[in-house]
PDB file of C-alpha atoms in Angstrom:
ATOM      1  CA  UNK A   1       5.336  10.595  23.136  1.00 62.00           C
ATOM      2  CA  UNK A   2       5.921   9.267  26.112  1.00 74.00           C
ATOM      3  CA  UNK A   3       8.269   5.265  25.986  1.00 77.00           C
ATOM      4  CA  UNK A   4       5.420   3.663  27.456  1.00 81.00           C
ATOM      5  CA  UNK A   5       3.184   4.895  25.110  1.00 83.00           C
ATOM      6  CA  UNK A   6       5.481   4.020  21.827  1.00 86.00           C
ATOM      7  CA  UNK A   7       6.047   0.173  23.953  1.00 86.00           C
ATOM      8  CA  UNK A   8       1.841  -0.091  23.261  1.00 84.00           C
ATOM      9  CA  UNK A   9       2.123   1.176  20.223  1.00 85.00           C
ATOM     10  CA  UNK A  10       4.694  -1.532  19.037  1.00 85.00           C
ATOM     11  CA  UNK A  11       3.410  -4.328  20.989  1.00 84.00           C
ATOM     12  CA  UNK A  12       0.165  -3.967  18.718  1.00 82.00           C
ATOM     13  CA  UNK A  13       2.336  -4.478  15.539  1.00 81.00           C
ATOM     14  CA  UNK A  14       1.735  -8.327  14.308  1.00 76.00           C
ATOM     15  CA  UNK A  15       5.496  -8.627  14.349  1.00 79.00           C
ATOM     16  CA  UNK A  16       6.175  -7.711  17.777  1.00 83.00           C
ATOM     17  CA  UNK A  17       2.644  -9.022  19.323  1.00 78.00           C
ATOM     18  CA  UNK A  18       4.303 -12.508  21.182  1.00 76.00           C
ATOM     19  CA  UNK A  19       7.602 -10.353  22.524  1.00 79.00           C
ATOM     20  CA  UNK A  20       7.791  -9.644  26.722  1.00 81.00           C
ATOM     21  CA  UNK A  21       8.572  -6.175  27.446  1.00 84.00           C
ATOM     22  CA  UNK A  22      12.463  -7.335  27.896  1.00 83.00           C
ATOM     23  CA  UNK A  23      12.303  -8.178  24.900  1.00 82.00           C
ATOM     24  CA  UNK A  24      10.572  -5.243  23.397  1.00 86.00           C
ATOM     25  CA  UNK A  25      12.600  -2.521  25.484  1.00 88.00           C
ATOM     26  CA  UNK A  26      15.505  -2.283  22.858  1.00 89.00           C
ATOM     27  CA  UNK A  27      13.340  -1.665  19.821  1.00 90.00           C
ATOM     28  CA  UNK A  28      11.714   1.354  21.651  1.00 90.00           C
ATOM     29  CA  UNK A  29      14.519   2.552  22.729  1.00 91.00           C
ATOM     30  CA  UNK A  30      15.761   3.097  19.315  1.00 92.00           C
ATOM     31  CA  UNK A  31      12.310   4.253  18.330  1.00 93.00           C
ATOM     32  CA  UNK A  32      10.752   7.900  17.969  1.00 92.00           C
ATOM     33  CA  UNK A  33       7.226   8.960  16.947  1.00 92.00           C
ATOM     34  CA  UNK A  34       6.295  11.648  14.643  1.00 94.00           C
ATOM     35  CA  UNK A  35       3.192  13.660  13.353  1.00 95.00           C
ATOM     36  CA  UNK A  36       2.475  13.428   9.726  1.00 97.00           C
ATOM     37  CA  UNK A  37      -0.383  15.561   8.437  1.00 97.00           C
ATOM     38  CA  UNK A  38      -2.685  14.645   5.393  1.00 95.00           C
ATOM     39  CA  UNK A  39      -0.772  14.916   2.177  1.00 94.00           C
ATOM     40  CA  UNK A  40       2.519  15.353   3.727  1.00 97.00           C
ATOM     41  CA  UNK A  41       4.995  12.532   2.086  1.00 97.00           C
ATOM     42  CA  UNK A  42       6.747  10.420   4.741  1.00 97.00           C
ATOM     43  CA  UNK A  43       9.483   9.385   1.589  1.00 96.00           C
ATOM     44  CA  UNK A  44      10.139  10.166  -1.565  1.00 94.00           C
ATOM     45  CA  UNK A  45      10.578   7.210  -4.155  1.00 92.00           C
ATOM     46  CA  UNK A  46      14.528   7.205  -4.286  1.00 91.00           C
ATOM     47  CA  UNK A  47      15.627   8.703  -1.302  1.00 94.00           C
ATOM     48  CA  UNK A  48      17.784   6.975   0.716  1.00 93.00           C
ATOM     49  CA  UNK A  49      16.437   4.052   2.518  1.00 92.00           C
ATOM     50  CA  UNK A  50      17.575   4.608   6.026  1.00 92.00           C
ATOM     51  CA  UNK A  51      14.046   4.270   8.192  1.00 93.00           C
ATOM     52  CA  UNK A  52      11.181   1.504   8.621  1.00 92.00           C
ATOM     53  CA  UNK A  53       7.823   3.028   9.362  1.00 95.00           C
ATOM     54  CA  UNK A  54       5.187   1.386  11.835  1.00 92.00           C
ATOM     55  CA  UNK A  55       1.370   3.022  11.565  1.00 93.00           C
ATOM     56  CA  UNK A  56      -0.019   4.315  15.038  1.00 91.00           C
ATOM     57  CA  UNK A  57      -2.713   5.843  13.346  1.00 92.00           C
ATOM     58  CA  UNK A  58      -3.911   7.446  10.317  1.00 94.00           C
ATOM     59  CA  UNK A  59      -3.757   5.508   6.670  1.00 95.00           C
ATOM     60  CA  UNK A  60      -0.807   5.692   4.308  1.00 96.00           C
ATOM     61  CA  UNK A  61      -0.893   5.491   0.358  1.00 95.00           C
ATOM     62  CA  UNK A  62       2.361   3.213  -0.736  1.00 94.00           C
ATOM     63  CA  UNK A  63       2.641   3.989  -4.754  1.00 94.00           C
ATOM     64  CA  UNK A  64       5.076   4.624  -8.046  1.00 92.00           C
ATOM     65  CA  UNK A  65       5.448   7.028 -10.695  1.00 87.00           C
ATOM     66  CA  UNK A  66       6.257   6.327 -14.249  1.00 79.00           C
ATOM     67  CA  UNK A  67       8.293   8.489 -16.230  1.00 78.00           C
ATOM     68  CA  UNK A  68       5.348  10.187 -17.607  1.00 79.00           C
ATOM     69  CA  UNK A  69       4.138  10.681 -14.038  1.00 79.00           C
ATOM     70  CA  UNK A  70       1.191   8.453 -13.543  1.00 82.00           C
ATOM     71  CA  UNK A  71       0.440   7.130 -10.683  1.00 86.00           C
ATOM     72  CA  UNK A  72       0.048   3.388  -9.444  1.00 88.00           C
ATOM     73  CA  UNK A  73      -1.094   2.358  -6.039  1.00 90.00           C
ATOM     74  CA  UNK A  74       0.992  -0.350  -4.305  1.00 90.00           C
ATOM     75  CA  UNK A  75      -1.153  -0.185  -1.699  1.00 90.00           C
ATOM     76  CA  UNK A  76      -3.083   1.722   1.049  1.00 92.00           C
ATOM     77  CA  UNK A  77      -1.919   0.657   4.571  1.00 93.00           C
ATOM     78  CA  UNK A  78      -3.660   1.192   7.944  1.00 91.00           C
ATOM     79  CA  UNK A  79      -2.483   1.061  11.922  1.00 91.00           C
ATOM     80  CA  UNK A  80      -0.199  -1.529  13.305  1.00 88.00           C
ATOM     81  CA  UNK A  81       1.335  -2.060   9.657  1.00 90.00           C
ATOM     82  CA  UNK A  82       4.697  -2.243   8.822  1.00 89.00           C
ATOM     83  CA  UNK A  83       6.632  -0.251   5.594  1.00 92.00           C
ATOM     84  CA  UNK A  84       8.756  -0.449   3.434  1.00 90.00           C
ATOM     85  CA  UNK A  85       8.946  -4.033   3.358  1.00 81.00           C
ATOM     86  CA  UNK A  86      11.773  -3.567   0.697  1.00 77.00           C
ATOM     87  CA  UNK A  87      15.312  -3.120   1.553  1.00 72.00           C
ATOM     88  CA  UNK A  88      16.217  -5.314   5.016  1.00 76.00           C
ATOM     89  CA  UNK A  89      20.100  -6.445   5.223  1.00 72.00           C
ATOM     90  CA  UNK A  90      20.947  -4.447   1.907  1.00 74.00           C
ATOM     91  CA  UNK A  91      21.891  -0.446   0.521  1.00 79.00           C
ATOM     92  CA  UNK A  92      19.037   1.132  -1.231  1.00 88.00           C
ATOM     93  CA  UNK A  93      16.842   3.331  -1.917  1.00 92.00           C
ATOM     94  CA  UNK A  94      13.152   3.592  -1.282  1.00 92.00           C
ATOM     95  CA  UNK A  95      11.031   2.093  -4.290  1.00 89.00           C
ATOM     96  CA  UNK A  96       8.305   4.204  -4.338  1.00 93.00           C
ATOM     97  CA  UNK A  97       6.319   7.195  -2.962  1.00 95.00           C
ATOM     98  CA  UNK A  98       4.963   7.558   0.823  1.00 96.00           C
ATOM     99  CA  UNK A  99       2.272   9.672   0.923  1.00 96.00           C
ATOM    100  CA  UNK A 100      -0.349  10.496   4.164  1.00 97.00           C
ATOM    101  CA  UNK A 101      -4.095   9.612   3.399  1.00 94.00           C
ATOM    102  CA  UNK A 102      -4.786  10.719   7.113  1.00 92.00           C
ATOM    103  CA  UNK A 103      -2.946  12.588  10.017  1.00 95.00           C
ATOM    104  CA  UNK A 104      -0.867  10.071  11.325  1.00 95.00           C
ATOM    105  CA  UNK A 105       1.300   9.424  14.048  1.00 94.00           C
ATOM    106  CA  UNK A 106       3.936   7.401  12.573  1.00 95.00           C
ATOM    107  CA  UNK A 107       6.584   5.122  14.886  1.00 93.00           C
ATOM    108  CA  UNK A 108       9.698   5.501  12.863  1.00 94.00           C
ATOM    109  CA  UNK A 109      13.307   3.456  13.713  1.00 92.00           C
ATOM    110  CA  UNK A 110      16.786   3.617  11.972  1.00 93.00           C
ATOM    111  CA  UNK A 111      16.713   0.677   9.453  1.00 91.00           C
ATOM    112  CA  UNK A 112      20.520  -0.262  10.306  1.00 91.00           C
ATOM    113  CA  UNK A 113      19.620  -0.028  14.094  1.00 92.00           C
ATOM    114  CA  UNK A 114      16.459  -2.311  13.485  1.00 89.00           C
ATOM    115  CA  UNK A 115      18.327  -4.679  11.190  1.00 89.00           C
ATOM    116  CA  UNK A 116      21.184  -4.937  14.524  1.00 90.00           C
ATOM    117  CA  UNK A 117      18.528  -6.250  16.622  1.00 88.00           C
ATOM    118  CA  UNK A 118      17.024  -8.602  13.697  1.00 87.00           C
ATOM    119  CA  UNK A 119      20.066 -10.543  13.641  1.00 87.00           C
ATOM    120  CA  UNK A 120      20.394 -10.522  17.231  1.00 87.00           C
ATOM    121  CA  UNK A 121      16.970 -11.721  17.543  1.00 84.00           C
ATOM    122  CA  UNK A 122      16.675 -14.965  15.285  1.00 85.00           C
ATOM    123  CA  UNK A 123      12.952 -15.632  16.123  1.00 82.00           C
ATOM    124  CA  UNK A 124      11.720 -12.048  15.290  1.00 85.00           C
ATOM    125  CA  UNK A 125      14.182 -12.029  12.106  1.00 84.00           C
ATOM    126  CA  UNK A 126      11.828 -15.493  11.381  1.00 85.00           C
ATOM    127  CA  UNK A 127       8.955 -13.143  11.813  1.00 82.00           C
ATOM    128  CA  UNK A 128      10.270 -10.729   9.777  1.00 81.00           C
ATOM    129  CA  UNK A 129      10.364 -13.324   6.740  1.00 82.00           C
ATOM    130  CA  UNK A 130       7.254 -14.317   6.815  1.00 82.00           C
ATOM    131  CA  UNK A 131       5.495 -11.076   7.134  1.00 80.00           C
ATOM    132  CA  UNK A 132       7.604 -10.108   3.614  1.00 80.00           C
ATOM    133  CA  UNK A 133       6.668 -13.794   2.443  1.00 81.00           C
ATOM    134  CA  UNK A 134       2.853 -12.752   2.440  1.00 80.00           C
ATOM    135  CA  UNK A 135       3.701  -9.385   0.361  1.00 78.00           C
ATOM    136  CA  UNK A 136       5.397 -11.270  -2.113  1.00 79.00           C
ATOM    137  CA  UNK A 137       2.266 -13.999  -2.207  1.00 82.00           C
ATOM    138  CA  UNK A 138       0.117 -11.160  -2.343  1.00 79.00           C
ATOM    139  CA  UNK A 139       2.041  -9.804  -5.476  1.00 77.00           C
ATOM    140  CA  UNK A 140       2.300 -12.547  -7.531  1.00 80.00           C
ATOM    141  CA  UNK A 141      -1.512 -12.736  -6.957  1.00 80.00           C
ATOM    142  CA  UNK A 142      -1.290  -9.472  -8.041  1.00 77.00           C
ATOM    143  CA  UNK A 143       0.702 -10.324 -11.429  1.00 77.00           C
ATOM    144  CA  UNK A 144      -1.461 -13.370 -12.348  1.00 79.00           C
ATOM    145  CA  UNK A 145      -4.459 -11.343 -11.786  1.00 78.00           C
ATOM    146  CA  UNK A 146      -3.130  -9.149 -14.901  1.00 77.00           C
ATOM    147  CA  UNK A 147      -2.174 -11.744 -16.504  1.00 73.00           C
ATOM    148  CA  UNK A 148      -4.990 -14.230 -16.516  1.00 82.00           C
ATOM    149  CA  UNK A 149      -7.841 -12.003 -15.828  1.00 85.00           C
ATOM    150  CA  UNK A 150      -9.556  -9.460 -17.996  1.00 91.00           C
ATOM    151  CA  UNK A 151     -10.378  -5.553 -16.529  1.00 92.00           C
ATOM    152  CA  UNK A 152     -13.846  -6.705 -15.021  1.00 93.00           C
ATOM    153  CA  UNK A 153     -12.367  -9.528 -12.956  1.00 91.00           C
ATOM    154  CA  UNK A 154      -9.391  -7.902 -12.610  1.00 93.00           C
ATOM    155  CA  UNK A 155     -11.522  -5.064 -10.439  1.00 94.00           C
ATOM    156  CA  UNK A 156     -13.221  -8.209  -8.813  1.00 93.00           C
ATOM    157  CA  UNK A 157     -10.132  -9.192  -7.454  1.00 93.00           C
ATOM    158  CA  UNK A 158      -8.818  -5.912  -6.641  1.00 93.00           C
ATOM    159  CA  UNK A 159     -12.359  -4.935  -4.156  1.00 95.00           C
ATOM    160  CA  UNK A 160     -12.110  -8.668  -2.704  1.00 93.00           C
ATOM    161  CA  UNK A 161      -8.412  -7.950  -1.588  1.00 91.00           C
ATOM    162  CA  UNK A 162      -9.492  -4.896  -0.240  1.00 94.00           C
ATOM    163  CA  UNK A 163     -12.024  -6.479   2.268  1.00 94.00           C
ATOM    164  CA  UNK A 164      -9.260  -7.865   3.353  1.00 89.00           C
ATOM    165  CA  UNK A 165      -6.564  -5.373   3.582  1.00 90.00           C
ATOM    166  CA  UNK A 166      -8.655  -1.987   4.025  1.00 92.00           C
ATOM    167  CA  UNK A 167     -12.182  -3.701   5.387  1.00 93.00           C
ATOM    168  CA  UNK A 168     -14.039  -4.546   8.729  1.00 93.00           C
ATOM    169  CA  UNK A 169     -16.632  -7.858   8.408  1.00 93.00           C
ATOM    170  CA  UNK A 170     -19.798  -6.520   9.065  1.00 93.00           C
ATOM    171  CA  UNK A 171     -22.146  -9.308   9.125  1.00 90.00           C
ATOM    172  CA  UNK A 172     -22.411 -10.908   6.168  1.00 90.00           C
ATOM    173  CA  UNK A 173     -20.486  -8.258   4.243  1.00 94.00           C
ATOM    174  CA  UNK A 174     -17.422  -6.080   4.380  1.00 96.00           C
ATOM    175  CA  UNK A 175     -17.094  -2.607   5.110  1.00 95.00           C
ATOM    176  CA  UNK A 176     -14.083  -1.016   3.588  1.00 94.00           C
ATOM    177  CA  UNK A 177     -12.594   1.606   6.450  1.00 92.00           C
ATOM    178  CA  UNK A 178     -11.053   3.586   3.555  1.00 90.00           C
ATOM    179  CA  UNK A 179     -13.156   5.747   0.706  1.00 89.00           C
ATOM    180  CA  UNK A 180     -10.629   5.210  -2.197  1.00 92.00           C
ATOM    181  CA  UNK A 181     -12.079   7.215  -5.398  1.00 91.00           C
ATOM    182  CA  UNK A 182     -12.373   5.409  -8.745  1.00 93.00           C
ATOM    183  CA  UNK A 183      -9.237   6.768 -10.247  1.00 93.00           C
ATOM    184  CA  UNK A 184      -7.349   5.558  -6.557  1.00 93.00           C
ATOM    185  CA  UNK A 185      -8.949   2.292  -7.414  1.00 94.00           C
ATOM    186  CA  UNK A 186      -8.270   2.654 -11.102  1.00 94.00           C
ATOM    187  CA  UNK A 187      -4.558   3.530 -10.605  1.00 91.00           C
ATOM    188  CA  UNK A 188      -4.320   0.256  -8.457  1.00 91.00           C
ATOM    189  CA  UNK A 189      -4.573  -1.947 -11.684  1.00 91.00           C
ATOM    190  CA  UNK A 190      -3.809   0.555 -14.654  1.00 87.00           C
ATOM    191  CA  UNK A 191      -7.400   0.890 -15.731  1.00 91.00           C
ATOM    192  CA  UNK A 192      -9.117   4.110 -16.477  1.00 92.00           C
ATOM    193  CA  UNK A 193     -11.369   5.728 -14.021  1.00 93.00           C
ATOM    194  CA  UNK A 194     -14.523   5.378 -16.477  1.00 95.00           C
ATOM    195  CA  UNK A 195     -13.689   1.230 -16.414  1.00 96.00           C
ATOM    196  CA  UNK A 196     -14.132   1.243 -12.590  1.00 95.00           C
ATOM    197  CA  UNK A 197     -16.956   3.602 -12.454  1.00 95.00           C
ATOM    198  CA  UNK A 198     -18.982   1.685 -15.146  1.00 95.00           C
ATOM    199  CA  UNK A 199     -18.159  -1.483 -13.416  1.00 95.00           C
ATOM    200  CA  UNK A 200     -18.969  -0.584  -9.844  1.00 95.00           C
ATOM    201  CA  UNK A 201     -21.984   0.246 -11.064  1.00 95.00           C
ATOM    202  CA  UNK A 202     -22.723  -2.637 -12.432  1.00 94.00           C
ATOM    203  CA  UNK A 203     -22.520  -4.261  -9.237  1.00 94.00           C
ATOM    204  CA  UNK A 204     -24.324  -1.753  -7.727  1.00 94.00           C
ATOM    205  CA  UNK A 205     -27.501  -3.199  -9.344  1.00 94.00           C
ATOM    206  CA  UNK A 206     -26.301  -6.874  -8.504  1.00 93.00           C
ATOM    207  CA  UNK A 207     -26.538  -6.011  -5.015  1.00 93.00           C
ATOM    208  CA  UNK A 208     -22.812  -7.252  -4.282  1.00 95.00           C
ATOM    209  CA  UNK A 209     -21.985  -3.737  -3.214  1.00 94.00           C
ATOM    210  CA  UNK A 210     -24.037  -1.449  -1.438  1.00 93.00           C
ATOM    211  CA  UNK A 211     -23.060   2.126  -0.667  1.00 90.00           C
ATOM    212  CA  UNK A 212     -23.736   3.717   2.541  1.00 89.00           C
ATOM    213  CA  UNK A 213     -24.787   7.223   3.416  1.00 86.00           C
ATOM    214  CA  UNK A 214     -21.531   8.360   4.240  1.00 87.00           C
ATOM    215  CA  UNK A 215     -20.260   7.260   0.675  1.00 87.00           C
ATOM    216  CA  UNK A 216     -18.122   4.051   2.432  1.00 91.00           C
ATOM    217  CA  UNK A 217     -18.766   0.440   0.510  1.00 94.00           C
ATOM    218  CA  UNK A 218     -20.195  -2.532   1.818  1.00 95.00           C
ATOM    219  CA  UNK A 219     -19.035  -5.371  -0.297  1.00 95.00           C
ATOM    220  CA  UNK A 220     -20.652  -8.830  -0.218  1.00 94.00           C
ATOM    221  CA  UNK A 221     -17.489 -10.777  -0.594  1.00 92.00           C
ATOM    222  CA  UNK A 222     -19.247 -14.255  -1.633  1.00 90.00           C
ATOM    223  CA  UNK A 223     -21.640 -13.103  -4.233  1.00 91.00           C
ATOM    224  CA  UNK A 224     -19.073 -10.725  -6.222  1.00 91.00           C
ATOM    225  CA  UNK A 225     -16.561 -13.806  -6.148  1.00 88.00           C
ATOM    226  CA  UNK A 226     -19.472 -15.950  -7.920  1.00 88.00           C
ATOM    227  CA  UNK A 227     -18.699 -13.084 -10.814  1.00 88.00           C
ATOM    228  CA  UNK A 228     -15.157 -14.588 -11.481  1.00 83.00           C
ATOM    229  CA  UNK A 229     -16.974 -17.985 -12.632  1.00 60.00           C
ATOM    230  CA  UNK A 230     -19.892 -16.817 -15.132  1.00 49.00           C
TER     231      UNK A 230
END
């Protein structure tokens, strides 16, 4: 890929949107982009933490193993998104698995290189902190929802977050850009696949999700929150 084409690709990254060219011109120089194809992992959970990813295209599933092997989704991220968020201005390792939901042309930059430019660059470094900030609001939302929520709301919560993170406002509704099965959406909150299916369903004939022809969801945000107060 040619520079100019990796200098788009960055400047359409939320943390580098606001930065001149000048200003951009040492991050791509540092930068390469790669071809992933579906299923190939970008990381393994404990490998060495020596990259930062930035999505050009394609989707990528973020998620942890247990020692019996099963599965939990972190999350599913799309273009112009940042990962790992983990693991800036310390030694480690990557905390979980990194695994490609669709080809994708990935931008990928040496972490200590990245972090050099960081410190260099106070008001991206700001940036920086509050783009992590959000992911850790977003997981304690995560925690109370475990905590103070039964399964039903707890898949509430999970399908309204997803209109946000993995959906498109359609008119009055939200389309979600990814198809994530019932055990994908299962294994994001620790539920069983029959939970989710008998609960989508159930919306289904509430009308706050339709399903299109194509099999994608069109969730009525509004009306399935009204479910969290009955």
């Amino acid at each position: 890929m040619r520079l100019e084409d990796i200098e788009k690709s960055l400047s359409d990254v939320r943390l580098f949107k606001e930065l001149s060219s000048d200003e951009l011109a040492p991050i791509v120089e540092i930068a390469q982009s790669r071809f992933y194809k579906h299923k190939m992992y970008v990381f393994m959970q404990d490998d060495p933490l020596d990259r930062v990813f930035f999505i050009q295209s394609g989707k990528v599933k973020i998620y942890k193993t247990d020692f019996t092997g099963k599965e939990q989704i972190v999350s599913v991220l799309e273009p112009g998104e940042l990962f790992p968020h983990a693991g800036f201005f310390r030694k480690g390792k990557y905390p979980a698995y990194a695994e490609v939901m669709e080809d994708a042309n990935l931008i990928v930059i040496p972490i200590d290189k990245f972090e050099e430019i960081l410190i260099s660059n106070p008001e991206l470094c700001i940036k920086l902190f509050k783009v992590l900030g959000e992911k850790i609001i977003d997981l304690q939302a995560r925690l109370e929802a475990q905590v103070l929520h039964n399964t039903f709301e707890q898949i509430i919560l999970l399908l309204m977050r997803l209109c946000k993170t993995n959906g498109e406002k359609i008119g009055s509704k939200y389309k979600l850009t990814t198809q994530f099965t019932n055990r994908e959406l299962a294994n994001m909150i620790g539920t069983s696949r029959e939970t989710v299916s008998r609960t989508i369903n159930q919306l289904k004939k509430k009308k706050h999700i339709l399903q299109g022809e194509m099999g994608e969801y069109y969730i009525d945000r509004e009306s399935l929150q009204s479910e969290l107060f009955i």
